[in-house]
Amino acid sequence: VKERIMIGRADPVADYHPDFDLTPYGGQENGVSRRHAVIIREENGLYVEALQAVNGTRINGTLLETGQRYRLRDGDEMALGRLRIVVRFVRSPF
């Protein structure tokens, strides 16, 4: 996992492509911003930080405050606008 993963949707006119592009999954129709949230890897786990997205970011139904980091756990449901993602951790067999 990279140190920072930008989540959002592509903007081909501006030639912008986030690390995790939700455009193919209905990102624009479901209110995902171009730069919606970022996942941050730290020594003790993964965190999500909500950016200034118009339609908000939620973890398990709780609205996240912009600029605050929230720890991600296996099975969390993350909502970016109206698009929902279930977080799953998979460990490498090596």
JSON list of C-alpha atoms in Angstrom, two decimals:
[
{"chain": "A", "resi": 1, "resn": "VAL", "atom": "CA", "xyz": [0.00, 0.00, 0.00]},
{"chain": "A", "resi": 2, "resn": "LYS", "atom": "CA", "xyz": [1.32, 3.41, -0.95]},
{"chain": "A", "resi": 3, "resn": "GLU", "atom": "CA", "xyz": [1.85, 5.99, 1.78]},
{"chain": "A", "resi": 4, "resn": "ARG", "atom": "CA", "xyz": [-1.05, 8.11, 0.45]},
{"chain": "A", "resi": 5, "resn": "ILE", "atom": "CA", "xyz": [-3.87, 7.03, -1.88]},
{"chain": "A", "resi": 6, "resn": "MET", "atom": "CA", "xyz": [-6.11, 9.74, -3.31]},
{"chain": "A", "resi": 7, "resn": "ILE", "atom": "CA", "xyz": [-9.72, 8.60, -3.79]},
{"chain": "A", "resi": 8, "resn": "GLY", "atom": "CA", "xyz": [-11.99, 10.44, -6.19]},
{"chain": "A", "resi": 9, "resn": "ARG", "atom": "CA", "xyz": [-13.02, 10.55, -9.82]},
{"chain": "A", "resi": 10, "resn": "ALA", "atom": "CA", "xyz": [-11.16, 11.39, -12.99]},
{"chain": "A", "resi": 11, "resn": "ASP", "atom": "CA", "xyz": [-11.41, 14.66, -14.86]},
{"chain": "A", "resi": 12, "resn": "PRO", "atom": "CA", "xyz": [-10.17, 13.97, -18.40]},
{"chain": "A", "resi": 13, "resn": "VAL", "atom": "CA", "xyz": [-10.52, 17.63, -19.44]},
{"chain": "A", "resi": 14, "resn": "ALA", "atom": "CA", "xyz": [-8.08, 18.70, -16.71]},
{"chain": "A", "resi": 15, "resn": "ASP", "atom": "CA", "xyz": [-6.03, 15.48, -17.20]},
{"chain": "A", "resi": 16, "resn": "TYR", "atom": "CA", "xyz": [-6.55, 14.53, -13.53]},
{"chain": "A", "resi": 17, "resn": "HIS", "atom": "CA", "xyz": [-6.63, 10.88, -12.45]},
{"chain": "A", "resi": 18, "resn": "PRO", "atom": "CA", "xyz": [-6.75, 9.96, -8.73]},
{"chain": "A", "resi": 19, "resn": "ASP", "atom": "CA", "xyz": [-4.95, 6.87, -7.43]},
{"chain": "A", "resi": 20, "resn": "PHE", "atom": "CA", "xyz": [-8.31, 5.16, -6.83]},
{"chain": "A", "resi": 21, "resn": "ASP", "atom": "CA", "xyz": [-10.70, 6.32, -9.55]},
{"chain": "A", "resi": 22, "resn": "LEU", "atom": "CA", "xyz": [-14.39, 5.75, -8.76]},
{"chain": "A", "resi": 23, "resn": "THR", "atom": "CA", "xyz": [-15.61, 7.02, -12.15]},
{"chain": "A", "resi": 24, "resn": "PRO", "atom": "CA", "xyz": [-16.23, 3.48, -13.54]},
{"chain": "A", "resi": 25, "resn": "TYR", "atom": "CA", "xyz": [-18.34, 2.68, -10.45]},
{"chain": "A", "resi": 26, "resn": "GLY", "atom": "CA", "xyz": [-20.77, 5.59, -10.81]},
{"chain": "A", "resi": 27, "resn": "GLY", "atom": "CA", "xyz": [-18.61, 8.15, -9.02]},
{"chain": "A", "resi": 28, "resn": "GLN", "atom": "CA", "xyz": [-19.97, 11.20, -10.80]},
{"chain": "A", "resi": 29, "resn": "GLU", "atom": "CA", "xyz": [-23.63, 10.08, -10.63]},
{"chain": "A", "resi": 30, "resn": "ASN", "atom": "CA", "xyz": [-23.26, 9.32, -6.91]},
{"chain": "A", "resi": 31, "resn": "GLY", "atom": "CA", "xyz": [-21.66, 12.60, -5.85]},
{"chain": "A", "resi": 32, "resn": "VAL", "atom": "CA", "xyz": [-17.99, 11.64, -5.55]},
{"chain": "A", "resi": 33, "resn": "SER", "atom": "CA", "xyz": [-15.69, 14.66, -5.81]},
{"chain": "A", "resi": 34, "resn": "ARG", "atom": "CA", "xyz": [-12.53, 14.65, -7.92]},
{"chain": "A", "resi": 35, "resn": "ARG", "atom": "CA", "xyz": [-10.47, 14.74, -4.71]},
{"chain": "A", "resi": 36, "resn": "HIS", "atom": "CA", "xyz": [-12.85, 13.23, -2.18]},
{"chain": "A", "resi": 37, "resn": "ALA", "atom": "CA", "xyz": [-10.68, 11.57, 0.47]},
{"chain": "A", "resi": 38, "resn": "VAL", "atom": "CA", "xyz": [-7.20, 10.21, 1.04]},
{"chain": "A", "resi": 39, "resn": "ILE", "atom": "CA", "xyz": [-6.11, 6.92, 2.63]},
{"chain": "A", "resi": 40, "resn": "ILE", "atom": "CA", "xyz": [-2.93, 7.28, 4.66]},
{"chain": "A", "resi": 41, "resn": "ARG", "atom": "CA", "xyz": [-0.65, 4.42, 5.69]},
{"chain": "A", "resi": 42, "resn": "GLU", "atom": "CA", "xyz": [1.04, 4.76, 9.05]},
{"chain": "A", "resi": 43, "resn": "GLU", "atom": "CA", "xyz": [3.04, 2.23, 11.08]},
{"chain": "A", "resi": 44, "resn": "ASN", "atom": "CA", "xyz": [0.04, 1.28, 13.20]},
{"chain": "A", "resi": 45, "resn": "GLY", "atom": "CA", "xyz": [-2.61, 1.05, 10.46]},
{"chain": "A", "resi": 46, "resn": "LEU", "atom": "CA", "xyz": [-4.56, 2.71, 7.68]},
{"chain": "A", "resi": 47, "resn": "TYR", "atom": "CA", "xyz": [-6.45, 5.96, 8.12]},
{"chain": "A", "resi": 48, "resn": "VAL", "atom": "CA", "xyz": [-8.87, 7.94, 5.98]},
{"chain": "A", "resi": 49, "resn": "GLU", "atom": "CA", "xyz": [-8.93, 11.72, 5.87]},
{"chain": "A", "resi": 50, "resn": "ALA", "atom": "CA", "xyz": [-11.98, 13.44, 4.43]},
{"chain": "A", "resi": 51, "resn": "LEU", "atom": "CA", "xyz": [-11.24, 16.30, 2.07]},
{"chain": "A", "resi": 52, "resn": "GLN", "atom": "CA", "xyz": [-13.56, 19.19, 1.29]},
{"chain": "A", "resi": 53, "resn": "ALA", "atom": "CA", "xyz": [-15.99, 17.08, -0.73]},
{"chain": "A", "resi": 54, "resn": "VAL", "atom": "CA", "xyz": [-19.41, 18.64, -1.31]},
{"chain": "A", "resi": 55, "resn": "ASN", "atom": "CA", "xyz": [-21.30, 15.40, -0.54]},
{"chain": "A", "resi": 56, "resn": "GLY", "atom": "CA", "xyz": [-19.28, 14.30, 2.48]},
{"chain": "A", "resi": 57, "resn": "THR", "atom": "CA", "xyz": [-17.50, 11.13, 3.59]},
{"chain": "A", "resi": 58, "resn": "ARG", "atom": "CA", "xyz": [-18.90, 8.67, 6.14]},
{"chain": "A", "resi": 59, "resn": "ILE", "atom": "CA", "xyz": [-17.55, 5.65, 7.97]},
{"chain": "A", "resi": 60, "resn": "ASN", "atom": "CA", "xyz": [-20.23, 3.26, 9.21]},
{"chain": "A", "resi": 61, "resn": "GLY", "atom": "CA", "xyz": [-22.79, 6.06, 8.91]},
{"chain": "A", "resi": 62, "resn": "THR", "atom": "CA", "xyz": [-20.79, 8.68, 10.83]},
{"chain": "A", "resi": 63, "resn": "LEU", "atom": "CA", "xyz": [-19.99, 11.87, 8.93]},
{"chain": "A", "resi": 64, "resn": "LEU", "atom": "CA", "xyz": [-16.25, 12.59, 9.00]},
{"chain": "A", "resi": 65, "resn": "GLU", "atom": "CA", "xyz": [-14.90, 16.04, 9.76]},
{"chain": "A", "resi": 66, "resn": "THR", "atom": "CA", "xyz": [-12.76, 17.52, 7.02]},
{"chain": "A", "resi": 67, "resn": "GLY", "atom": "CA", "xyz": [-9.04, 17.28, 7.73]},
{"chain": "A", "resi": 68, "resn": "GLN", "atom": "CA", "xyz": [-9.36, 14.75, 10.58]},
{"chain": "A", "resi": 69, "resn": "ARG", "atom": "CA", "xyz": [-7.90, 11.24, 10.37]},
{"chain": "A", "resi": 70, "resn": "TYR", "atom": "CA", "xyz": [-10.02, 8.22, 11.19]},
{"chain": "A", "resi": 71, "resn": "ARG", "atom": "CA", "xyz": [-8.65, 4.70, 11.56]},
{"chain": "A", "resi": 72, "resn": "LEU", "atom": "CA", "xyz": [-9.94, 2.16, 9.03]},
{"chain": "A", "resi": 73, "resn": "ARG", "atom": "CA", "xyz": [-10.84, -1.33, 10.18]},
{"chain": "A", "resi": 74, "resn": "ASP", "atom": "CA", "xyz": [-11.63, -4.48, 8.27]},
{"chain": "A", "resi": 75, "resn": "GLY", "atom": "CA", "xyz": [-15.33, -4.49, 7.38]},
{"chain": "A", "resi": 76, "resn": "ASP", "atom": "CA", "xyz": [-15.88, -0.73, 7.69]},
{"chain": "A", "resi": 77, "resn": "GLU", "atom": "CA", "xyz": [-18.39, 0.74, 5.26]},
{"chain": "A", "resi": 78, "resn": "MET", "atom": "CA", "xyz": [-17.11, 3.94, 3.71]},
{"chain": "A", "resi": 79, "resn": "ALA", "atom": "CA", "xyz": [-19.57, 6.20, 1.89]},
{"chain": "A", "resi": 80, "resn": "LEU", "atom": "CA", "xyz": [-18.23, 8.82, -0.49]},
{"chain": "A", "resi": 81, "resn": "GLY", "atom": "CA", "xyz": [-21.28, 10.86, -1.43]},
{"chain": "A", "resi": 82, "resn": "ARG", "atom": "CA", "xyz": [-23.85, 8.12, -2.16]},
{"chain": "A", "resi": 83, "resn": "LEU", "atom": "CA", "xyz": [-21.26, 5.54, -3.29]},
{"chain": "A", "resi": 84, "resn": "ARG", "atom": "CA", "xyz": [-20.58, 2.86, -0.69]},
{"chain": "A", "resi": 85, "resn": "ILE", "atom": "CA", "xyz": [-17.40, 0.82, -0.35]},
{"chain": "A", "resi": 86, "resn": "VAL", "atom": "CA", "xyz": [-16.71, -2.00, 2.11]},
{"chain": "A", "resi": 87, "resn": "VAL", "atom": "CA", "xyz": [-13.11, -1.99, 3.37]},
{"chain": "A", "resi": 88, "resn": "ARG", "atom": "CA", "xyz": [-11.43, -5.41, 3.41]},
{"chain": "A", "resi": 89, "resn": "PHE", "atom": "CA", "xyz": [-7.88, -6.09, 4.56]},
{"chain": "A", "resi": 90, "resn": "VAL", "atom": "CA", "xyz": [-6.09, -8.94, 2.84]},
{"chain": "A", "resi": 91, "resn": "ARG", "atom": "CA", "xyz": [-2.78, -10.11, 4.23]},
{"chain": "A", "resi": 92, "resn": "SER", "atom": "CA", "xyz": [-0.02, -11.28, 1.94]},
{"chain": "A", "resi": 93, "resn": "PRO", "atom": "CA", "xyz": [0.79, -14.99, 2.35]},
{"chain": "A", "resi": 94, "resn": "PHE", "atom": "CA", "xyz": [4.52, -14.14, 2.33]}
]
